[in-house]
Amino acid sequence: MGKGQNIQLPAIIDHTTPALTVLTRALGIPRDILASDEEIKTAWTSLPHVLRKILPRSRTEELAKMCVAVASGLFDSAINYIWNLSITVLRQKVRDFGLNVVAQLRGKQFDEEMLLELKDAELLNLCLELNLITEEGFFFLDQCRDIRNNFSAAHPAAGTIDDSEFISFVNRCAKYALGHEYNPVGVESRVYQSHQRPKIYQVPERRMD
């Protein structure tokens, strides 16, 4: 099932949404702590269109977990799964570029351990510097990073996101991190010599993870 082919998700929502009502009732908690039945159905119906943008090699267990979370009305967990997958794929793009090449361009050591220790914001900056993502991709992915930090299950949430916001989040990850998006422009060594990268988009300081 390659990119561009239709993805058919199983028709499970009519079975899962009634179970959520029974579960929350059994626990004595409000049903509206989870996404509504309508939001779940809308998100589930919209998912195939954005998932087809993701390359087959990037369709891993994180993607399956995301779908399970959506079917359960857990959009906050779902965006965390798709974001973790995006970060994994971006790290692999840096590896494919060449860790030794990154070290040469930066004029200092850069190895696998250092790659894994990069915070998400630092990884996005590195990918932009290496032209592995475009300025546009950086802008939208950095917004996703901020949403993930404030509205996902990764941290105490500042609020909730609805089905439309969730689909937009997945679409950005699919388009700019998990698909074919690339920047053919070569790396400018002067950026590393000055240790400064001119930014088109000025983003306020936020969490660095």
Short mmCIF file of C-alpha atoms in Angstrom, two decimals:
data_model
loop_
_atom_site.label_atom_id
_atom_site.label_comp_id
_atom_site.label_asym_id
_atom_site.label_seq_id
_atom_site.Cartn_x
_atom_site.Cartn_y
_atom_site.Cartn_z
CA MET A 1 0.00 0.00 0.00
CA GLY A 2 2.10 2.91 -1.25
CA LYS A 3 1.68 6.63 -0.95
CA GLY A 4 -1.16 7.90 -3.09
CA GLN A 5 -3.25 4.76 -2.74
CA ASN A 6 -6.50 4.79 -0.83
CA ILE A 7 -6.42 3.78 2.83
CA GLN A 8 -9.55 2.13 4.13
CA LEU A 9 -9.91 2.20 7.91
CA PRO A 10 -12.18 -0.44 9.44
CA ALA A 11 -15.75 0.56 10.28
CA ILE A 12 -15.33 0.26 14.04
CA ILE A 13 -16.58 3.62 15.29
CA ASP A 14 -20.21 2.52 15.66
CA HIS A 15 -18.94 -0.15 18.06
CA THR A 16 -16.35 1.87 19.97
CA THR A 17 -18.33 5.02 20.70
CA PRO A 18 -21.15 3.25 22.63
CA ALA A 19 -18.46 1.52 24.68
CA LEU A 20 -17.09 4.91 25.77
CA THR A 21 -20.49 5.85 27.19
CA VAL A 22 -20.70 2.58 29.10
CA LEU A 23 -17.15 2.92 30.39
CA THR A 24 -17.46 6.51 31.64
CA ARG A 25 -20.81 5.68 33.25
CA ALA A 26 -19.27 2.70 35.05
CA LEU A 27 -16.50 4.93 36.41
CA GLY A 28 -18.95 7.63 37.40
CA ILE A 29 -17.24 10.31 35.31
CA PRO A 30 -18.73 12.64 32.68
CA ARG A 31 -18.81 11.38 29.10
CA ASP A 32 -17.57 14.75 27.84
CA ILE A 33 -14.08 14.21 29.26
CA LEU A 34 -13.50 12.43 25.95
CA ALA A 35 -14.20 13.66 22.43
CA SER A 36 -17.86 13.46 21.47
CA ASP A 37 -19.19 10.70 19.24
CA GLU A 38 -19.60 13.21 16.41
CA GLU A 39 -16.02 14.46 16.73
CA ILE A 40 -14.65 10.91 16.77
CA LYS A 41 -16.64 9.95 13.68
CA THR A 42 -15.59 13.10 11.83
CA ALA A 43 -11.91 12.58 12.65
CA TRP A 44 -12.08 8.88 11.73
CA THR A 45 -13.69 9.69 8.38
CA SER A 46 -11.08 12.37 7.61
CA LEU A 47 -8.03 10.32 8.63
CA PRO A 48 -7.58 8.23 5.45
CA HIS A 49 -7.11 11.35 3.32
CA VAL A 50 -4.16 12.59 5.40
CA LEU A 51 -2.70 9.15 6.17
CA ARG A 52 -2.20 8.46 2.46
CA LYS A 53 0.42 11.25 2.46
CA ILE A 54 2.62 9.21 4.81
CA LEU A 55 5.26 7.02 3.17
CA PRO A 56 4.78 3.27 3.76
CA ARG A 57 8.10 2.98 5.62
CA SER A 58 6.84 5.52 8.16
CA ARG A 59 3.62 3.62 8.91
CA THR A 60 4.80 2.08 12.16
CA GLU A 61 3.27 1.01 15.46
CA GLU A 62 3.05 4.66 16.51
CA LEU A 63 0.62 5.24 13.65
CA ALA A 64 -1.48 2.26 14.73
CA LYS A 65 -1.53 3.55 18.32
CA MET A 66 -2.64 6.94 17.05
CA CYS A 67 -5.60 5.37 15.26
CA VAL A 68 -6.59 3.42 18.38
CA ALA A 69 -6.43 6.65 20.40
CA VAL A 70 -8.67 8.44 17.88
CA ALA A 71 -11.24 5.63 18.02
CA SER A 72 -11.21 6.00 21.81
CA GLY A 73 -11.74 9.76 21.72
CA LEU A 74 -8.24 10.47 23.04
CA PHE A 75 -7.08 13.20 20.66
CA ASP A 76 -4.50 14.38 23.22
CA SER A 77 -2.81 10.96 23.12
CA ALA A 78 -3.22 10.68 19.35
CA ILE A 79 -1.25 13.85 18.61
CA ASN A 80 1.51 12.65 20.92
CA TYR A 81 1.85 9.40 18.96
CA ILE A 82 1.99 11.10 15.55
CA TRP A 83 4.45 13.69 16.87
CA ASN A 84 6.77 11.01 18.30
CA LEU A 85 6.69 9.29 14.91
CA SER A 86 7.55 12.57 13.19
CA ILE A 87 10.55 13.12 15.47
CA THR A 88 11.76 9.56 14.84
CA VAL A 89 11.57 10.08 11.08
CA LEU A 90 13.34 13.46 11.24
CA ARG A 91 16.17 11.90 13.25
CA GLN A 92 16.49 9.24 10.56
CA LYS A 93 16.69 11.95 7.90
CA VAL A 94 19.65 13.44 9.77
CA ARG A 95 21.29 10.00 9.91
CA ASP A 96 20.74 9.55 6.18
CA PHE A 97 22.30 12.97 5.59
CA GLY A 98 25.37 11.75 7.48
CA LEU A 99 26.34 12.38 11.08
CA ASN A 100 29.95 12.79 10.02
CA VAL A 101 28.90 15.43 7.49
CA VAL A 102 26.97 17.31 10.17
CA ALA A 103 30.07 17.23 12.36
CA GLN A 104 32.19 18.62 9.52
CA LEU A 105 29.73 21.41 8.78
CA ARG A 106 29.50 22.38 12.43
CA GLY A 107 33.20 22.05 13.03
CA LYS A 108 32.67 19.93 16.13
CA GLN A 109 31.76 16.40 17.12
CA PHE A 110 28.27 15.14 16.33
CA ASP A 111 27.38 11.50 16.84
CA GLU A 112 24.39 9.22 17.44
CA GLU A 113 24.26 9.97 21.16
CA MET A 114 24.20 13.70 20.51
CA LEU A 115 21.45 13.25 17.91
CA LEU A 116 19.27 11.36 20.39
CA GLU A 117 19.88 14.00 23.07
CA LEU A 118 18.61 16.84 20.87
CA LYS A 119 15.38 18.34 22.11
CA ASP A 120 12.58 18.55 19.59
CA ALA A 121 13.11 22.28 18.98
CA GLU A 122 16.84 21.70 18.45
CA LEU A 123 16.15 18.87 16.01
CA LEU A 124 13.80 21.06 13.96
CA ASN A 125 16.45 23.78 13.83
CA LEU A 126 19.07 21.28 12.70
CA CYS A 127 16.80 19.87 9.98
CA LEU A 128 16.21 23.39 8.69
CA GLU A 129 19.92 24.19 8.72
CA LEU A 130 20.59 21.01 6.72
CA ASN A 131 17.72 21.85 4.34
CA LEU A 132 15.99 18.59 5.24
CA ILE A 133 12.85 20.65 5.76
CA THR A 134 11.89 23.98 4.22
CA GLU A 135 11.21 27.25 6.01
CA GLU A 136 7.51 26.54 5.51
CA GLY A 137 7.89 23.03 6.94
CA PHE A 138 9.84 24.37 9.91
CA PHE A 139 7.15 26.96 10.64
CA PHE A 140 4.28 24.48 10.66
CA LEU A 141 6.17 21.73 12.47
CA ASP A 142 7.27 24.16 15.15
CA GLN A 143 3.63 25.09 15.65
CA CYS A 144 2.88 21.37 16.01
CA ARG A 145 5.62 21.12 18.61
CA ASP A 146 4.03 23.91 20.60
CA ILE A 147 0.57 22.31 20.32
CA ARG A 148 1.97 18.96 21.40
CA ASN A 149 3.65 20.53 24.43
CA ASN A 150 0.50 22.33 25.55
CA PHE A 151 -2.43 20.19 24.42
CA SER A 152 -1.27 16.56 24.39
CA ALA A 153 -0.98 13.84 26.98
CA ALA A 154 2.79 14.43 27.09
CA HIS A 155 2.33 17.27 29.61
CA PRO A 156 -0.50 18.61 31.76
CA ALA A 157 -2.76 20.02 29.07
CA ALA A 158 -3.66 23.71 28.82
CA GLY A 159 -6.92 22.75 27.11
CA THR A 160 -8.40 20.36 24.57
CA ILE A 161 -8.37 20.17 20.77
CA ASP A 162 -11.31 19.24 18.60
CA ASP A 163 -11.51 16.98 15.54
CA SER A 164 -10.64 19.74 13.05
CA GLU A 165 -7.57 20.82 15.01
CA PHE A 166 -6.48 17.21 15.34
CA ILE A 167 -6.75 16.51 11.60
CA SER A 168 -4.83 19.71 10.85
CA PHE A 169 -2.07 18.55 13.23
CA VAL A 170 -1.81 15.14 11.57
CA ASN A 171 -1.84 16.70 8.11
CA ARG A 172 1.11 18.95 8.97
CA CYS A 173 3.12 16.04 10.35
CA ALA A 174 2.27 13.92 7.30
CA LYS A 175 3.12 16.66 4.82
CA TYR A 176 6.28 18.10 6.33
CA ALA A 177 7.86 15.22 8.29
CA LEU A 178 6.47 11.89 7.13
CA GLY A 179 6.06 12.42 3.40
CA HIS A 180 8.31 13.25 0.46
CA GLU A 181 8.87 16.88 1.41
CA TYR A 182 12.47 17.94 0.88
CA ASN A 183 14.43 21.06 0.12
CA PRO A 184 16.83 20.76 -2.86
CA VAL A 185 18.83 23.83 -1.77
CA GLY A 186 22.34 22.95 -0.59
CA VAL A 187 23.67 23.65 2.89
CA GLU A 188 25.34 27.03 3.29
CA SER A 189 28.53 26.49 5.27
CA ARG A 190 28.63 30.17 6.26
CA VAL A 191 25.64 29.50 8.52
CA TYR A 192 27.78 27.17 10.60
CA GLN A 193 30.80 29.45 10.46
CA SER A 194 28.86 32.29 12.02
CA HIS A 195 26.85 29.93 14.27
CA GLN A 196 23.78 31.93 13.35
CA ARG A 197 20.86 30.98 11.15
CA PRO A 198 18.73 33.74 9.70
CA LYS A 199 15.09 32.99 10.47
CA ILE A 200 12.15 34.03 8.35
CA TYR A 201 9.73 33.16 11.13
CA GLN A 202 10.41 34.54 14.57
CA VAL A 203 8.85 32.17 17.11
CA PRO A 204 8.57 33.19 20.79
CA GLU A 205 10.56 31.22 23.31
CA ARG A 206 8.69 28.11 24.46
CA ARG A 207 9.39 24.73 25.94
CA MET A 208 12.38 23.21 24.18
CA ASP A 209 11.16 19.58 24.31
#
